[in-house]
């Protein structure tokens, strides 16, 4: 039962991504948010960031989303032009 469910789910996701390529960037942003939270929740990093500014993790999250998603968009755009 689980294998057909995984195949059907992956087929559905593939069709959605073909129709809405923006979903790739939404998924990448979700992974980036999770990664930044993991890094910022580390006790050593959290103490260091809070010594600068308590809202620094928001700035890091936004910056990393821009870098990762923007870099992916730029790479895709330059590859299509070549």
Coordinates of C-alpha atoms in Angstrom, one line a residue, residues 15-79:
X15 CA 2.7 17.6 -12.3
X16 CA 2.3 20.6 -9.9
X17 CA 5.9 21.6 -10.3
X18 CA 5.6 21.3 -14.1
X19 CA 2.6 23.7 -13.9
X20 CA 3.9 26.0 -11.2
X21 CA 7.8 26.1 -11.3
X22 CA 7.6 28.7 -8.5
X23 CA 6.9 25.8 -6.1
X24 CA 10.6 24.8 -6.4
X25 CA 11.6 28.2 -4.9
X26 CA 8.9 27.8 -2.2
X27 CA 10.3 24.4 -1.2
X28 CA 13.9 25.8 -1.2
X29 CA 12.8 28.7 1.0
X30 CA 11.2 26.2 3.4
X31 CA 14.4 24.2 3.6
X32 CA 16.4 27.4 4.1
X33 CA 14.2 28.6 7.0
X34 CA 14.6 25.2 8.7
X35 CA 18.3 25.2 8.2
X36 CA 18.7 28.8 9.6
X37 CA 16.5 27.9 12.6
X38 CA 18.7 24.9 13.3
X39 CA 21.9 27.0 13.2
X40 CA 20.4 29.9 15.2
X41 CA 19.0 27.6 17.9
X42 CA 22.5 26.2 18.6
X43 CA 23.4 27.5 22.1
X44 CA 26.7 28.9 21.1
X45 CA 25.5 30.6 18.0
X46 CA 22.3 31.9 19.7
X47 CA 24.3 33.5 22.5
X48 CA 26.6 35.2 19.9
X49 CA 23.7 36.4 17.7
X50 CA 21.8 37.8 20.7
X51 CA 24.8 39.8 21.8
X52 CA 24.5 41.7 18.5
X53 CA 20.8 42.0 18.1
X54 CA 17.9 39.7 19.3
X55 CA 16.2 39.8 15.9
X56 CA 19.3 38.8 13.9
X57 CA 17.9 35.4 13.0
X58 CA 15.2 37.1 11.0
X59 CA 17.9 39.0 9.0
X60 CA 19.9 35.8 8.5
X61 CA 16.8 34.0 7.3
X62 CA 15.8 36.7 4.8
X63 CA 19.4 37.0 3.6
X64 CA 19.8 33.2 3.1
X65 CA 16.5 32.9 1.3
X66 CA 17.6 35.7 -1.1
X67 CA 21.0 34.1 -1.7
X68 CA 19.7 30.6 -2.2
X69 CA 16.6 31.3 -4.2
X70 CA 18.1 34.2 -6.0
X71 CA 21.2 32.2 -6.9
X72 CA 19.0 29.4 -8.2
X73 CA 16.9 31.8 -10.3
X74 CA 20.1 33.5 -11.7
X75 CA 21.7 30.2 -12.5
X76 CA 18.6 29.0 -14.3
X77 CA 18.3 32.2 -16.2
X78 CA 21.9 32.2 -17.4
X79 CA 21.8 28.6 -18.3

